[in-house]
Coordinates of C-alpha atoms and ligand atoms in Angstrom, one line a residue:
M55 CA 24.9 11.7 5.8
T56 CA 24.3 10.8 2.8
E57 CA 24.7 13.8 0.5
K58 CA 21.4 15.4 -1.9
T59 CA 20.7 17.5 -4.0
N60 CA 17.6 17.3 -4.0
N61 CA 13.8 15.7 -1.0
K62 CA 13.6 13.3 -3.6
K63 CA 13.4 9.8 -3.5
R64 CA 15.4 7.4 -5.3
I65 CA 14.6 4.7 -7.9
L66 CA 17.9 2.7 -9.3
T67 CA 17.7 -0.4 -11.7
G68 CA 19.2 -2.2 -13.9
D69 CA 19.8 -4.5 -16.9
R70 CA 22.7 -6.6 -17.8
P71 CA 25.0 -5.7 -21.1
T72 CA 24.8 -9.1 -22.7
G73 CA 22.8 -7.7 -26.4
P74 CA 20.6 -5.2 -26.5
L75 CA 17.7 -5.0 -24.5
H76 CA 13.9 -6.8 -25.9
L77 CA 10.0 -5.6 -25.7
G78 CA 10.2 -8.0 -21.9
H79 CA 12.8 -5.3 -20.9
Y80 CA 10.4 -1.7 -22.1
I81 CA 7.4 -3.5 -20.4
G82 CA 9.1 -4.9 -17.4
S83 CA 11.1 -1.7 -16.6
I84 CA 12.1 1.3 -18.5
Q85 CA 8.6 2.7 -19.5
N86 CA 8.3 2.0 -15.5
R87 CA 12.3 4.4 -15.7
V88 CA 11.0 7.0 -18.5
K89 CA 8.0 7.6 -16.5
L90 CA 9.4 8.3 -13.4
Q91 CA 12.8 9.5 -14.6
R92 CA 11.5 13.2 -13.1
K93 CA 9.5 12.0 -10.0
Y94 CA 13.1 10.5 -8.5
E95 CA 16.4 10.7 -8.6
T96 CA 16.9 7.9 -11.0
Y97 CA 20.1 5.7 -11.4
I98 CA 20.7 3.5 -14.2
L99 CA 22.9 0.8 -14.2
I100 CA 25.2 -1.3 -16.9
A101 CA 25.5 -4.4 -14.3
D102 CA 28.3 -5.3 -15.9
M103 CA 30.0 -7.0 -13.2
Q104 CA 26.6 -9.4 -12.9
A105 CA 27.1 -10.3 -16.3
L106 CA 30.4 -11.7 -16.1
T107 CA 29.0 -14.1 -13.5
D108 CA 27.6 -16.4 -16.2
N109 CA 30.1 -14.6 -19.1
A110 CA 34.1 -14.6 -17.8
E111 CA 35.2 -16.0 -20.8
S112 CA 33.6 -13.0 -23.5
P113 CA 34.1 -10.4 -22.1
E114 CA 34.6 -8.3 -25.8
K115 CA 30.5 -10.0 -25.8
V116 CA 29.8 -7.5 -22.1
R117 CA 32.1 -4.8 -23.0
K118 CA 30.1 -4.8 -26.7
N119 CA 26.6 -4.2 -25.3
I120 CA 27.8 -1.6 -22.6
L121 CA 27.2 1.2 -26.1
E122 CA 23.7 -1.3 -27.0
V123 CA 22.2 -1.3 -22.9
A124 CA 23.1 2.2 -23.5
L125 CA 21.1 3.6 -26.4
D126 CA 18.1 1.5 -26.1
N127 CA 17.6 3.5 -22.5
L128 CA 18.4 6.5 -23.8
A129 CA 16.2 6.0 -27.4
C130 CA 13.3 4.8 -24.7
G131 CA 13.3 8.7 -23.4
I132 CA 15.7 8.0 -20.1
D133 CA 17.3 12.2 -19.7
P134 CA 20.9 11.6 -19.1
K135 CA 20.3 15.6 -17.7
V136 CA 17.5 14.1 -15.4
C137 CA 19.1 10.5 -14.7
S138 CA 22.5 9.4 -14.4
I139 CA 23.7 5.5 -16.7
V140 CA 26.5 3.6 -14.6
V141 CA 29.0 1.4 -15.7
Q142 CA 28.9 -1.3 -12.3
S143 CA 32.6 -2.2 -12.7
L144 CA 33.7 1.7 -12.4
V145 CA 32.0 1.6 -9.2
P146 CA 34.6 -0.5 -7.0
E147 CA 32.6 0.7 -4.2
L148 CA 29.8 -1.4 -5.3
A149 CA 32.0 -5.0 -4.8
E150 CA 33.3 -3.7 -1.0
L151 CA 29.7 -4.3 0.1
T152 CA 29.2 -7.0 -2.3
M153 CA 31.5 -8.7 0.3
Y154 CA 30.8 -7.1 3.8
Y155 CA 26.5 -8.7 2.7
L156 CA 28.6 -12.8 1.7
N157 CA 28.4 -12.7 5.0
L158 CA 25.4 -12.5 5.5
V159 CA 22.9 -14.6 3.9
T160 CA 23.6 -18.7 3.4
L161 CA 24.6 -21.0 1.3
A162 CA 20.7 -22.6 1.6
R163 CA 19.4 -19.3 0.6
L164 CA 21.6 -18.6 -2.5
Q165 CA 20.4 -22.0 -3.6
R166 CA 16.3 -21.3 -2.4
N167 CA 15.9 -17.7 -5.1
P168 CA 13.4 -19.5 -7.4
T169 CA 15.0 -16.5 -10.6
V170 CA 18.6 -18.3 -10.1
K171 CA 17.4 -21.9 -9.9
G172 CA 16.0 -21.6 -12.8
E173 CA 18.6 -19.7 -14.0
M174 CA 20.7 -22.5 -13.1
L175 CA 18.7 -25.4 -14.3
E176 CA 18.0 -23.7 -18.3
K177 CA 21.7 -23.1 -18.2
G178 CA 22.5 -26.7 -16.8
Y179 CA 24.7 -25.7 -14.4
G180 CA 24.5 -28.0 -11.3
A181 CA 27.4 -27.9 -8.2
N182 CA 29.5 -26.4 -11.4
V183 CA 28.0 -23.3 -11.3
P184 CA 30.1 -20.3 -11.2
A185 CA 30.4 -19.1 -7.4
G186 CA 29.9 -15.5 -8.9
F187 CA 26.3 -16.4 -10.6
L188 CA 24.9 -18.1 -7.9
C189 CA 26.1 -15.1 -5.1
Y190 CA 24.6 -12.7 -8.0
P191 CA 21.8 -11.3 -6.1
V192 CA 24.2 -10.5 -3.1
S193 CA 25.4 -8.2 -5.7
Q194 CA 22.6 -6.7 -6.4
A195 CA 21.7 -5.9 -3.3
A196 CA 24.7 -4.4 -3.6
D197 CA 23.5 -1.9 -6.5
I198 CA 20.4 -1.3 -4.5
T199 CA 21.4 -0.8 -1.4
G200 CA 24.7 1.0 -2.6
F201 CA 22.4 3.9 -4.3
K202 CA 20.4 3.2 -1.1
A203 CA 17.7 3.2 -3.1
N204 CA 13.1 3.1 -2.0
L205 CA 11.9 1.7 -5.6
V206 CA 13.2 -1.0 -7.9
P207 CA 11.0 -1.1 -11.8
V208 CA 12.1 -4.0 -12.3
G209 CA 10.2 -7.7 -14.9
E210 CA 8.6 -10.1 -12.2
D211 CA 11.7 -12.1 -12.4
Q212 CA 13.4 -10.3 -10.6
L213 CA 11.6 -10.1 -6.9
P214 CA 13.6 -12.4 -5.4
M215 CA 16.4 -10.8 -5.8
I216 CA 14.6 -7.6 -3.9
E217 CA 12.9 -10.3 -1.3
Q218 CA 16.7 -11.0 -0.6
T219 CA 18.1 -7.4 -0.6
R220 CA 15.2 -6.6 2.0
E221 CA 16.6 -9.1 4.2
I222 CA 20.0 -8.5 3.7
V223 CA 19.2 -4.6 4.9
R224 CA 17.1 -5.9 7.9
S225 CA 19.8 -8.2 9.2
F226 CA 22.3 -5.4 7.9
N227 CA 20.6 -2.9 9.9
K228 CA 19.9 -4.4 12.7
I229 CA 24.1 -6.6 13.7
Y230 CA 25.4 -2.9 13.6
K231 CA 23.7 0.2 13.2
P232 CA 20.4 1.1 10.3
V233 CA 22.1 2.8 7.8
L234 CA 20.7 1.0 4.6
V235 CA 17.5 1.2 2.9
E236 CA 15.1 -1.1 2.5
P237 CA 13.8 -0.5 -0.9
K238 CA 10.2 -1.6 -2.8
A239 CA 10.1 -3.0 -6.0
L240 CA 8.3 -2.0 -8.2
V241 CA 6.6 -4.4 -11.1
S242 CA 4.3 -2.6 -14.4
K243 CA 1.1 -3.6 -15.5
V244 CA 2.2 -6.4 -17.6
P245 CA 4.2 -7.7 -15.1
R246 CA 6.1 -10.3 -18.2
L247 CA 6.1 -10.4 -21.4
P248 CA 5.9 -13.9 -23.4
G249 CA 8.3 -14.9 -25.6
T250 CA 7.5 -14.7 -29.5
D251 CA 7.2 -18.8 -28.5
G252 CA 4.2 -18.2 -26.2
K253 CA 7.1 -19.4 -23.2
N254 CA 7.2 -17.7 -20.1
K255 CA 9.2 -15.6 -21.3
M256 CA 10.9 -13.2 -23.3
G257 CA 15.0 -13.7 -22.9
K258 CA 17.6 -13.1 -25.0
S259 CA 19.0 -16.6 -24.7
L260 CA 15.9 -17.8 -25.2
G261 CA 16.0 -17.0 -28.9
N262 CA 12.0 -15.7 -29.1
A263 CA 12.6 -12.3 -28.8
I264 CA 12.1 -8.7 -30.4
Y265 CA 14.3 -6.0 -29.5
L266 CA 13.9 -2.4 -29.5
S267 CA 16.9 -2.5 -32.1
D268 CA 14.2 -4.4 -34.8
S269 CA 13.9 -3.2 -38.3
S270 CA 10.6 -3.7 -39.8
A271 CA 10.8 -5.8 -41.5
V272 CA 12.8 -8.1 -38.4
M273 CA 9.8 -7.0 -36.2
A274 CA 6.7 -8.2 -39.0
K275 CA 8.9 -11.6 -40.7
K276 CA 9.1 -12.4 -36.1
V277 CA 5.3 -11.2 -35.8
M278 CA 4.1 -13.3 -38.3
G279 CA 5.4 -16.2 -37.1
M280 CA 4.5 -16.0 -33.3
F281 CA 2.7 -18.7 -31.6
T282 CA -0.4 -18.6 -31.4
D283 CA -3.6 -20.4 -31.0
P284 CA -2.2 -24.1 -32.2
G285 CA -6.6 -25.3 -32.5
H286 CA -7.6 -22.6 -34.3
I287 CA -6.7 -23.5 -37.7
H288 CA -9.6 -21.4 -40.2
A289 CA -10.0 -17.9 -39.6
H290 CA -14.2 -18.8 -39.2
E291 CA -13.4 -21.2 -36.0
P292 CA -13.4 -19.9 -32.9
G293 CA -9.7 -18.8 -30.9
K294 CA -7.9 -19.6 -27.9
I295 CA -6.9 -15.8 -26.4
E296 CA -5.5 -17.9 -23.4
G297 CA -1.8 -18.1 -23.5
N298 CA -1.8 -16.6 -27.2
P299 CA 1.2 -13.5 -27.0
V300 CA -0.2 -11.9 -29.9
F301 CA -3.1 -11.2 -27.1
S302 CA -0.3 -10.3 -24.2
Y303 CA 1.2 -8.4 -26.7
L304 CA -1.2 -6.2 -27.6
D305 CA -2.4 -5.6 -24.3
A306 CA 0.9 -4.9 -23.6
F307 CA 1.3 -1.7 -27.2
D308 CA -2.0 -1.2 -27.8
S309 CA -3.6 1.9 -26.0
D310 CA -6.4 1.7 -28.0
T311 CA -7.6 -1.4 -25.5
K312 CA -11.5 -0.6 -26.6
K313 CA -10.1 -1.9 -30.3
V314 CA -8.5 -4.7 -28.9
E315 CA -11.7 -6.4 -26.9
E316 CA -13.0 -6.4 -29.9
L317 CA -10.5 -8.2 -31.5
K318 CA -10.2 -10.7 -29.2
K319 CA -14.6 -11.5 -29.0
R320 CA -14.6 -11.3 -32.7
Y321 CA -11.2 -13.8 -32.2
Q322 CA -13.0 -16.2 -29.0
K323 CA -16.4 -16.1 -31.6
G324 CA -14.8 -16.9 -34.3
G325 CA -13.9 -15.1 -38.2
L326 CA -10.9 -13.4 -37.0
G327 CA -8.3 -15.7 -38.4
D328 CA -4.4 -15.6 -37.7
V329 CA -3.1 -13.2 -40.5
E330 CA -5.4 -10.4 -40.2
V331 CA -4.9 -10.0 -36.3
K332 CA -0.6 -10.3 -36.2
K333 CA -0.7 -8.0 -39.3
Y334 CA -2.9 -5.7 -37.2
L335 CA 0.1 -6.4 -34.1
I336 CA 2.4 -5.0 -36.5
E337 CA 1.3 -2.0 -37.6
V338 CA 0.7 -1.3 -33.4
L339 CA 4.4 -2.4 -32.8
E340 CA 6.1 -0.5 -35.5
K341 CA 4.1 2.8 -34.5
F342 CA 5.9 1.7 -31.1
L343 CA 8.9 0.9 -32.6
K344 CA 9.7 4.1 -35.5
P345 CA 10.8 6.4 -32.6
I346 CA 12.3 4.7 -30.7
R347 CA 14.9 3.7 -33.7
K348 CA 15.0 6.5 -35.7
K349 CA 16.3 8.1 -31.7
R350 CA 19.0 4.9 -31.7
E351 CA 20.3 5.5 -35.2
E352 CA 20.7 9.2 -34.1
L353 CA 22.6 8.1 -31.1
A354 CA 24.8 6.1 -32.7
R355 CA 26.0 8.5 -35.1
N356 CA 27.7 9.7 -32.2
P357 CA 29.0 6.9 -29.5
K358 CA 31.8 9.4 -28.4
E359 CA 29.1 11.3 -27.1
V360 CA 26.7 8.3 -25.9
M361 CA 30.5 7.3 -23.6
K362 CA 30.7 10.4 -22.4
I363 CA 26.2 9.9 -20.8
L364 CA 27.9 7.2 -19.0
K365 CA 30.8 8.8 -18.4
Q366 CA 30.2 11.0 -16.3
G367 CA 26.6 9.0 -15.2
T368 CA 28.8 7.1 -13.3
E369 CA 31.4 9.6 -11.6
K370 CA 27.9 11.3 -9.7
G371 CA 27.1 7.6 -9.2
R372 CA 29.8 7.1 -7.3
K373 CA 30.0 10.1 -5.5
V374 CA 26.8 8.3 -4.1
A375 CA 27.7 4.5 -3.8
T376 CA 31.3 6.1 -1.9
Q377 CA 29.2 7.7 0.5
T378 CA 27.4 4.5 1.1
L379 CA 30.6 2.4 2.4
K380 CA 31.7 5.3 4.3
E381 CA 28.6 5.1 6.6
V382 CA 28.6 1.1 6.2
R383 CA 31.9 1.0 7.5
Q384 CA 31.5 3.0 10.3
A385 CA 28.6 1.2 11.2
M386 CA 30.7 -1.9 11.4
H387 CA 33.1 -0.9 12.4
L388 CA 36.5 -0.7 10.3
D389 CA 36.7 2.9 9.8
Y390 CA 40.5 2.2 11.8
F391 CA 42.0 5.8 11.4
Ligands
LIG1703 N1 19.4 -8.7 -12.9 C1 18.6 -7.5 -13.3 C2 18.5 -8.8 -14.3 O1 18.8 -9.1 -14.8 C3 19.8 -6.6 -13.7 C4 20.1 -6.3 -12.5 C5 21.4 -5.7 -11.5 C6 19.4 -5.1 -12.0 N2 21.8 -5.2 -10.7 C7 20.4 -4.6 -11.1 C8 18.2 -4.8 -11.1 C9 19.4 -4.1 -9.7 C10 18.0 -3.6 -10.7 C11 18.4 -3.2 -10.2 O2 17.8 -7.4 -15.5

């Protein structure tokens, strides 16, 4: 049996260390991690192996961003006393699990994953996709099941990964022995935060992100340059709130929902200018980002301390994955001696 220090259910989720994290990460997953970290035994994976699947030529970028991603999580309120932050590549048991799971997945199934499909188009990979990239959902299944996670807080774009994980769990448990746990996804109230350009999704590689570490000046400049309703030229004219990211951000970050409803009504009726509503959004975001930025700066002064948190988190995480791998090997009759 898995040695459990308590009977709490488990959370595992993660981030790719390819850059600092942004508001979309916060809304999609970090907010839920922070909220649930005491209720669940929580593991946060810094997925450096996954980051390398499309960054094989930039290992130094991945290395540098391990610290950035850790700082972002801690600055948002992840408490290292109750949560373990785990560096993926230092848990090689996950790579071994990936190898076993790859035999339970077909090429056609990998090619059908809608998120991977979209990313492949975006990157223009075609048939020259790195094999590791095409297979990263299987490695993600190893992350989730290696920790026997019950719940995975993620943004909407990650739902196909959880679905694929559940399929792998069902095949494994049926063919071998029921040792793996079928996880559930936890999607936030705002499942997808658009980018500042109004495009579907905020993304590091899309140049439309506001980072948790942005200074107030940078954040304000990004907000002032945000896409709104292109048909709304004069303040007194009616404007559209659908597909208008300024209002999506207010919905996500302003707890004063009454005020947001009033602003929406005024905008739709005519009489609220883009500049005015953007200035208000800057205020709202500054209130949210200021304490995060401050804590991040404090933590960043002592990177050794942060690396120690990662080392301890990784040691704890590795124990869990080692135990799962042992059960997996037994189930597969690979326990020879
Ligand atoms: N694919 C996730 C992302 O791009 C990162 C990730 C890696 C992850 N392993 C995970 C998320 C396990 C949830 C669970 O953000």
